[in-house]
Amino acid sequence: QVQLVESGGGLVQAGGSLRLSCAASGSIFSIERMAWYRQGTGKQRELVADDSGGGSTDYADSVKGRFTISRDNAKNTLYLQMNSLKPEDTAVYYCYADVRVTRYDWRTPYWGQGTQVTVSS
């Protein structure tokens, strides 16, 4: 069983910053792609930031220049540094990981439980 646990969400004023963390644990052989998604009230879940594991990252246009995704491979932990936060960033943020449980397995997608980020004006 693989678990992804997010932390670091909370309430912040517009213009402030938060740093989200996602720790992966359990039976893990390797992790390839990791990413952050978010879902605001009444909206579809959307990709926010993507770390392919191959040295490339990608961001939604709405967060470019403000958010930074990073990874500590030794700790199997993903981070999202969020600066210059706006009210429209308010959402539940979810961690995603493509995990290979054994060397013989195909990668399997896993999701965290989500952490609430609320930005007040």
Coordinates of C-alpha atoms in Angstrom, one line a residue:
Q1 CA 0.0 0.0 0.0
V2 CA 1.3 3.4 -1.0
Q3 CA 0.2 6.6 0.7
L4 CA 0.6 10.3 -0.2
V5 CA 0.1 12.7 2.6
E6 CA -0.1 16.5 2.0
S7 CA 0.6 19.2 4.5
G8 CA 1.1 22.9 4.6
G9 CA -2.3 24.2 3.6
G10 CA -4.1 27.0 5.5
L11 CA -5.5 30.5 5.4
V12 CA -3.4 33.3 4.0
Q13 CA -4.0 36.9 2.8
A14 CA -3.6 37.8 -0.8
G15 CA 0.0 38.4 -1.7
G16 CA 1.2 35.9 0.9
S17 CA 3.0 32.6 0.6
L18 CA 2.6 29.0 1.5
R19 CA 4.7 25.9 1.0
L20 CA 2.9 22.6 0.5
S21 CA 4.6 19.2 1.1
C22 CA 3.6 15.7 -0.1
A23 CA 5.3 12.7 1.5
A24 CA 5.1 9.3 -0.2
S25 CA 5.4 6.2 1.9
G26 CA 4.8 2.4 1.7
S27 CA 5.9 -0.2 -0.8
I28 CA 7.8 1.9 -3.3
F29 CA 10.4 0.8 -5.8
S30 CA 10.6 4.1 -7.6
I31 CA 8.6 7.2 -8.3
E32 CA 8.6 8.7 -11.8
R33 CA 6.2 11.6 -12.4
M34 CA 4.9 13.7 -9.5
A35 CA 2.5 16.6 -9.8
W36 CA 0.2 19.0 -8.0
Y37 CA -3.5 19.4 -8.9
R38 CA -6.2 21.6 -7.4
Q39 CA -9.9 21.8 -7.4
G40 CA -11.9 24.9 -6.5
T41 CA -15.5 24.9 -5.5
G42 CA -17.7 24.2 -8.5
K43 CA -14.7 23.6 -10.8
Q44 CA -13.0 20.6 -12.3
R45 CA -9.7 19.4 -11.0
E46 CA -6.8 21.0 -12.9
L47 CA -3.1 20.4 -13.2
V48 CA -1.1 23.1 -11.4
A49 CA 2.5 21.9 -11.6
D50 CA 4.2 18.9 -13.1
D51 CA 7.6 17.3 -12.3
S52 CA 8.2 14.5 -14.8
G53 CA 11.3 13.2 -12.9
G54 CA 13.4 13.6 -16.0
G55 CA 14.5 17.2 -15.2
S56 CA 11.6 19.0 -16.8
T57 CA 8.8 20.9 -15.0
D58 CA 5.6 22.5 -16.3
Y59 CA 3.1 24.9 -14.9
A60 CA -0.4 26.1 -15.6
D61 CA -0.5 29.5 -17.2
S62 CA -2.3 30.9 -14.2
V63 CA 0.5 30.1 -11.8
K64 CA 3.7 30.6 -13.9
G65 CA 6.1 32.9 -12.2
R66 CA 4.4 32.5 -8.8
F67 CA 4.6 28.7 -8.0
T68 CA 7.6 26.4 -8.0
I69 CA 7.5 22.6 -7.8
S70 CA 10.5 20.7 -6.4
R71 CA 11.3 17.2 -5.2
D72 CA 13.6 15.5 -2.7
N73 CA 14.1 12.1 -4.2
A74 CA 15.9 10.7 -1.1
K75 CA 12.8 11.4 1.0
N76 CA 10.2 10.7 -1.7
T77 CA 8.7 14.1 -0.9
L78 CA 7.3 16.7 -3.3
Y79 CA 6.9 20.4 -2.6
L80 CA 5.0 23.3 -4.0
Q81 CA 6.2 26.8 -3.1
M82 CA 3.4 29.3 -3.7
N83 CA 4.1 33.0 -3.7
S84 CA 2.0 36.1 -4.5
L85 CA -1.1 34.2 -3.8
K86 CA -4.5 35.4 -5.2
P87 CA -8.1 34.7 -4.0
E88 CA -8.5 32.6 -7.2
D89 CA -5.9 30.2 -5.9
T90 CA -8.3 29.1 -3.2
A91 CA -8.9 25.3 -3.7
V92 CA -8.1 21.9 -2.3
Y93 CA -4.7 20.9 -3.5
Y94 CA -3.9 17.3 -4.3
C95 CA -0.6 15.5 -4.7
Y96 CA -0.2 12.9 -7.5
A97 CA 2.5 10.3 -8.1
D98 CA 3.2 7.6 -10.6
V99 CA 4.6 4.8 -8.5
R100 CA 6.4 1.6 -9.4
V101 CA 5.8 -0.8 -6.5
T102 CA 8.3 -3.5 -7.7
R103 CA 10.8 -3.6 -10.5
Y104 CA 8.4 -5.9 -12.4
D105 CA 5.3 -3.6 -12.1
W106 CA 3.9 -1.0 -14.4
R107 CA 3.6 2.4 -12.7
T108 CA 0.4 3.0 -10.8
P109 CA -1.2 6.4 -10.1
Y110 CA -1.8 7.5 -6.5
W111 CA -3.5 10.5 -5.0
G112 CA -3.2 12.3 -1.7
Q113 CA -6.2 13.2 0.4
G114 CA -5.9 16.9 -0.4
T115 CA -5.1 20.0 1.7
Q116 CA -7.2 23.2 1.8
V117 CA -5.6 26.5 0.7
T118 CA -7.7 29.6 1.3
V119 CA -6.6 33.0 0.1
S120 CA -8.5 36.0 1.5
S121 CA -8.7 39.4 -0.2

